[in-house]
Short mmCIF file of C-alpha atoms in Angstrom, two decimals:
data_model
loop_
_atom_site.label_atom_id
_atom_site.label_comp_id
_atom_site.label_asym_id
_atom_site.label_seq_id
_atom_site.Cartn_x
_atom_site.Cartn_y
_atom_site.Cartn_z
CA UNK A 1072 77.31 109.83 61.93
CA UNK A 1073 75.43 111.76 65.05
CA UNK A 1074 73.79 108.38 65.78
CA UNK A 1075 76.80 106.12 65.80
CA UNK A 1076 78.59 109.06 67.92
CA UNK A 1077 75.32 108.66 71.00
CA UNK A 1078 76.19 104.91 70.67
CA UNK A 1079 79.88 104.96 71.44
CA UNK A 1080 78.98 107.43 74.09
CA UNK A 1081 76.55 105.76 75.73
CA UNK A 1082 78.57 102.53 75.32
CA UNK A 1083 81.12 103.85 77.24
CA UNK A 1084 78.95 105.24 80.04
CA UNK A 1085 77.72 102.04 80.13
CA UNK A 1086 80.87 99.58 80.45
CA UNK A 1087 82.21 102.57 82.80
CA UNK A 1088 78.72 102.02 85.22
CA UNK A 1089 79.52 98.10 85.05
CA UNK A 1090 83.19 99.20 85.54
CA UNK A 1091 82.15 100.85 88.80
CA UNK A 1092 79.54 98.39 89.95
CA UNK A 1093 82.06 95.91 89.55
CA UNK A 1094 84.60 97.87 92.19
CA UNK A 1095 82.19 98.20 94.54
CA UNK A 1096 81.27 94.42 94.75
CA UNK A 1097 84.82 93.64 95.47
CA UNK A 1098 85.54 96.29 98.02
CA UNK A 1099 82.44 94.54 99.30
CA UNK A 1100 84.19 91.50 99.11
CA UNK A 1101 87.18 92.67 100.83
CA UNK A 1102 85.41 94.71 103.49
CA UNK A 1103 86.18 92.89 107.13
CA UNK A 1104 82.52 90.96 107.80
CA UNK A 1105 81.42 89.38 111.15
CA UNK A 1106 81.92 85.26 110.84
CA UNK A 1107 78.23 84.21 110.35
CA UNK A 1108 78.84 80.64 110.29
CA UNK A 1109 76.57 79.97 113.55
CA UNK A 1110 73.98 82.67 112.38
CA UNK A 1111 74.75 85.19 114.75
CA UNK A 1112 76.41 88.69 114.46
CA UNK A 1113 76.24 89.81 111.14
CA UNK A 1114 77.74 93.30 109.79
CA UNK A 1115 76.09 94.02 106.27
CA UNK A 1116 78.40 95.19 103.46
CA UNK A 1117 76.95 98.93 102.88
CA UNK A 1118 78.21 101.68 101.58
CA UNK A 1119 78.75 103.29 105.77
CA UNK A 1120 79.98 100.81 108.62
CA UNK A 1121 77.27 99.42 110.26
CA UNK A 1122 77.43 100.92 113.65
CA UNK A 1123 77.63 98.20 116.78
CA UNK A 1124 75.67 98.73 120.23
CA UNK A 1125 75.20 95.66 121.85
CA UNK A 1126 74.31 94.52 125.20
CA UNK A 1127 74.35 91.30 126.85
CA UNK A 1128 73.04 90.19 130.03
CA UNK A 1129 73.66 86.89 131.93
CA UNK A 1130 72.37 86.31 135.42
CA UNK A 1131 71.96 82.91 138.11
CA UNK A 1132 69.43 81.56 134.95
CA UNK A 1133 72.00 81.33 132.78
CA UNK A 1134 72.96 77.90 134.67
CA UNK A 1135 69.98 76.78 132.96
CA UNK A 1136 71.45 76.99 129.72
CA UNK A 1137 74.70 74.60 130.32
CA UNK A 1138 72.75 71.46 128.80
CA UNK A 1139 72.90 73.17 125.79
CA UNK A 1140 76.22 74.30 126.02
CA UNK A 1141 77.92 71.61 124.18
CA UNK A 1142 75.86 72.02 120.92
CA UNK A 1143 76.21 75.81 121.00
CA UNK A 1144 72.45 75.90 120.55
CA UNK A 1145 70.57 78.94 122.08
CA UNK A 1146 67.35 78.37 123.65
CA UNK A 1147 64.42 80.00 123.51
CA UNK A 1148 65.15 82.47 127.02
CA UNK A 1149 65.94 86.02 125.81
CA UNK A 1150 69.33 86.18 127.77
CA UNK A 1151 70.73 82.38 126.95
CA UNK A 1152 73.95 82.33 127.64
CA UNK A 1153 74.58 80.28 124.97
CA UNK A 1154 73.47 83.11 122.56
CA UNK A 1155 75.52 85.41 123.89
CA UNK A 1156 78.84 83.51 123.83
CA UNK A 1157 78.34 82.58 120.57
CA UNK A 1158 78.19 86.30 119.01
CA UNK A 1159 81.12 86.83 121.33
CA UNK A 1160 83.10 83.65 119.64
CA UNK A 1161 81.65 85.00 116.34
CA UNK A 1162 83.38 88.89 116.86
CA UNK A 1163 86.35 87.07 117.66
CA UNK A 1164 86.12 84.79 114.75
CA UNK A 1165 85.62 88.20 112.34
CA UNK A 1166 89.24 89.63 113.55
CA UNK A 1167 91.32 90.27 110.60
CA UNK A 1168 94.01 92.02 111.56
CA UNK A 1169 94.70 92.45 115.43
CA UNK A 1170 93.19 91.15 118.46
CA UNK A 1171 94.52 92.79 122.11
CA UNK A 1172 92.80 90.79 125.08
CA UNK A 1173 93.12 92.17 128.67
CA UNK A 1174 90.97 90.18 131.07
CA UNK A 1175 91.81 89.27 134.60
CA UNK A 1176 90.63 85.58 134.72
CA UNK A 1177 90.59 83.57 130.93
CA UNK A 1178 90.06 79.64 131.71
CA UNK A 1179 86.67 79.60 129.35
CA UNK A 1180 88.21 76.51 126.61
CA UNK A 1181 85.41 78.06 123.64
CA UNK A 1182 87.06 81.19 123.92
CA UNK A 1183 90.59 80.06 124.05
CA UNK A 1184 89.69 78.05 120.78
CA UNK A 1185 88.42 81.06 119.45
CA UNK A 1186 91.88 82.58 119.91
CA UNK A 1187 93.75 80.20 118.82
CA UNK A 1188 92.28 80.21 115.57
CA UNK A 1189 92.94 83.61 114.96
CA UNK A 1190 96.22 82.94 116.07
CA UNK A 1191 96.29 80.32 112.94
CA UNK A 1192 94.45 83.14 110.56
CA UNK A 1193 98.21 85.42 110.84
CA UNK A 1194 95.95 87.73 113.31
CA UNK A 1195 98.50 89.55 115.31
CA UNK A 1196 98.12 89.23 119.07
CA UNK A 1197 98.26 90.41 122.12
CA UNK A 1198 97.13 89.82 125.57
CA UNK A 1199 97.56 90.65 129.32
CA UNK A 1200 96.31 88.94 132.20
CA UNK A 1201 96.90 89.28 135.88
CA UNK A 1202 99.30 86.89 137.30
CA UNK A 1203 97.62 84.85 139.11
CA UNK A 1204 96.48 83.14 136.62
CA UNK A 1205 99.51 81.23 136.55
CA UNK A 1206 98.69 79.75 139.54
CA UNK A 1207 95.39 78.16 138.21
CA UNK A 1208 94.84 75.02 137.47
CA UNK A 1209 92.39 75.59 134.45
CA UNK A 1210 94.48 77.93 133.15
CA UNK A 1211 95.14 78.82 129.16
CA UNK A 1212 98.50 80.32 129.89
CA UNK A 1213 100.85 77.10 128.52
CA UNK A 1214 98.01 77.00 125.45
CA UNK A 1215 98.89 80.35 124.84
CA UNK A 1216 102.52 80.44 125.37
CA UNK A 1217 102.22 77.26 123.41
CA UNK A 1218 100.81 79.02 120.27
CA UNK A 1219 102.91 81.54 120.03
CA UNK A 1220 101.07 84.43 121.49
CA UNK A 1221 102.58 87.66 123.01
CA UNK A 1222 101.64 87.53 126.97
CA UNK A 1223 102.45 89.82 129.54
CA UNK A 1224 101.44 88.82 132.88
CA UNK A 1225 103.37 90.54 135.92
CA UNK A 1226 102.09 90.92 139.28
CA UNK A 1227 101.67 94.65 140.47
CA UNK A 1228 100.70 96.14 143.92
CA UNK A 1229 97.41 96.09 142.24
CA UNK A 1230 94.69 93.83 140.42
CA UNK A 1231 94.98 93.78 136.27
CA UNK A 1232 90.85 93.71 136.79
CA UNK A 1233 90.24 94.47 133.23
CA UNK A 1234 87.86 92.34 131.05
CA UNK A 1235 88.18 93.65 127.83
CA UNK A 1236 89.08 92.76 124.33
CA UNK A 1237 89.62 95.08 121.12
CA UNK A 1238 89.36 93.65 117.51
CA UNK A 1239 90.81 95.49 114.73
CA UNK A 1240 91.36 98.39 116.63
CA UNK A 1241 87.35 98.89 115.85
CA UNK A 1242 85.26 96.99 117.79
CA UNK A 1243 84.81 96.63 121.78
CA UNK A 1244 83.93 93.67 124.08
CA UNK A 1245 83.96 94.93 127.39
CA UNK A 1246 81.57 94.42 130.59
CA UNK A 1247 82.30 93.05 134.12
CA UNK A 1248 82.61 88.91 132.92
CA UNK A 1249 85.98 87.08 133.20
CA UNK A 1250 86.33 84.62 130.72
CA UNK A 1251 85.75 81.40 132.64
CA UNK A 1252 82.42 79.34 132.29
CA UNK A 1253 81.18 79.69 135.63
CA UNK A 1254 81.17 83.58 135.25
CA UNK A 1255 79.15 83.13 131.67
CA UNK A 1256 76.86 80.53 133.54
CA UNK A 1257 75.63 81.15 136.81
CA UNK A 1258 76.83 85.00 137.36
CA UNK A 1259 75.17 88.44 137.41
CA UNK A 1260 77.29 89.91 134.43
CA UNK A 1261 77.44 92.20 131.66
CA UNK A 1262 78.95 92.69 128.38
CA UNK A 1263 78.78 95.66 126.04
CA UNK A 1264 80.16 95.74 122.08
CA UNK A 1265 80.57 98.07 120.07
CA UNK A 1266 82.61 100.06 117.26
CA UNK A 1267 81.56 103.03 118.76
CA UNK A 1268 85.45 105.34 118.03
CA UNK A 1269 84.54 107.70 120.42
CA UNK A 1270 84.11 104.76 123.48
CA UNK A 1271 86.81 102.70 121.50
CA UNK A 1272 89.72 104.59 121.42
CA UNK A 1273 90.21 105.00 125.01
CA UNK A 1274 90.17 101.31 125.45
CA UNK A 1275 93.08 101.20 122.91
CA UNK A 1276 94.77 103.62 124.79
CA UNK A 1277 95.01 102.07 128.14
CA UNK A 1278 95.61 98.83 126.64
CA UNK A 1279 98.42 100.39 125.28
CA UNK A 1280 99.38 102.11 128.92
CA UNK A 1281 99.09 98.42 130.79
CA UNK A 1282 101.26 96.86 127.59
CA UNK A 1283 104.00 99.35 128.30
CA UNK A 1284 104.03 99.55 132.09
CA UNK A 1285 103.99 95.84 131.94
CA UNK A 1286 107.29 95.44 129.12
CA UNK A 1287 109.05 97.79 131.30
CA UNK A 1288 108.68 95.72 134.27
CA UNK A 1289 109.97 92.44 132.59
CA UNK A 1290 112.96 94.39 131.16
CA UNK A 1291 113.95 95.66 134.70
CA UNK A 1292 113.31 92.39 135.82
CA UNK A 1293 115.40 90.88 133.37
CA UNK A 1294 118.23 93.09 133.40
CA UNK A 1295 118.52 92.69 137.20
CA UNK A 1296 118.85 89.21 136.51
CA UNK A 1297 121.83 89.50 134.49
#
């Protein structure tokens, strides 16, 4: 009697272990990963967030990597350009949820892509540019307006000289690039990610405070129109 007891017992400590194994896999499975597809920028499924500190550096070499541009194939220099943009397109491609964009100068067509298909994944967003972008030739503004995405774009006293892009509310892109291929090929730039709260947050916040100022404008504007 004792004996069959310790088997039921330890049957059902058993099928309750592979029970709970079992629930962790899929909250594995459902836990937000970093698009891996080219082989860059991966975020492992553990039982903590990974934590993200990145830094990228492009400089007048990266003109070197443009022949290599159109097979998104890094090369062997330790800041390729081509490298870089790639785990940039790949953070984008990981958005989930929401993606706010606030860069002064966007005419870069791998990023817009990148965008766009988020756009097409339900990903809710957002983005503010300065207004003279509507001005430029190589402009993404009709692509945008095109896909559906929320744009404000007003011209102030001052420059909307922001280059920065939040994903998820949890990770970072920032640095001093504008999205446009000349700045990710031939400039001194930087770019910095991470899902660092602490340096995050802010960023939400004044994306937030430009958002605002920004509506406001458009709705005085409009409502001096009528």
């Amino acid at each position: 009697m004792m004996r069959s007891v310790a088997i039921v017992i330890t049957s059902g400590a058993l099928v309750t272990e592979v029970m709970w194994q079992l629930y962790k896999v899929y909250k594995c499975s459902r836990r937000k990963t970093i698009n891996t597809v080219n082989g860059c920028a991966t975020q492992l499924c553990t039982n903590t967030e990974a934590k993200i500190f990145e830094v990228m550096f492009f400089s007048k070499d990266s003109t070197l990597c443009r022949t290599h541009l159109g097979l998104m194939k890094p090369c062997g220099r330790l800041n390729c350009a081509v490298r870089h943009l790639r785990r940039i397109v790949d953070y984008l491609d990981s958005a989930t949820d929401t993606l706010d964009i606030c860069v002064y100068f966007f005419t870069f067509s791998d990023l817009a892509e990148a965008v766009i298909r988020a756009k097409k994944r339900n990903v809710v967003i957002r983005m503010i540019l300065d207004e003279s972008m509507a001005t430029n030739d190589t402009s993404k503004l009709k692509i945008f307006y095109k896909e559906g995405i929320q744009l404000r774009s007003k011209q102030l006293d001052t420059l909307m000289h922001h280059k920065f892009v939040i994903i998820d509310n949890k990770i970072l892109i920032s640095g001093s690039i504008n999205w446009t291929k000349s700045a990710f090929f031939g400039n001194f730039e930087n770019v910095l990610v991470t899902n660092e709260s602490a340096i995050v947050k802010p960023f939400i916040n004044e994306f937030e405070s430009i958002w605002s100022i920004l509506g406001a404008i458009t709705t005085q504007a409009n409502s001096i129109k009528t």
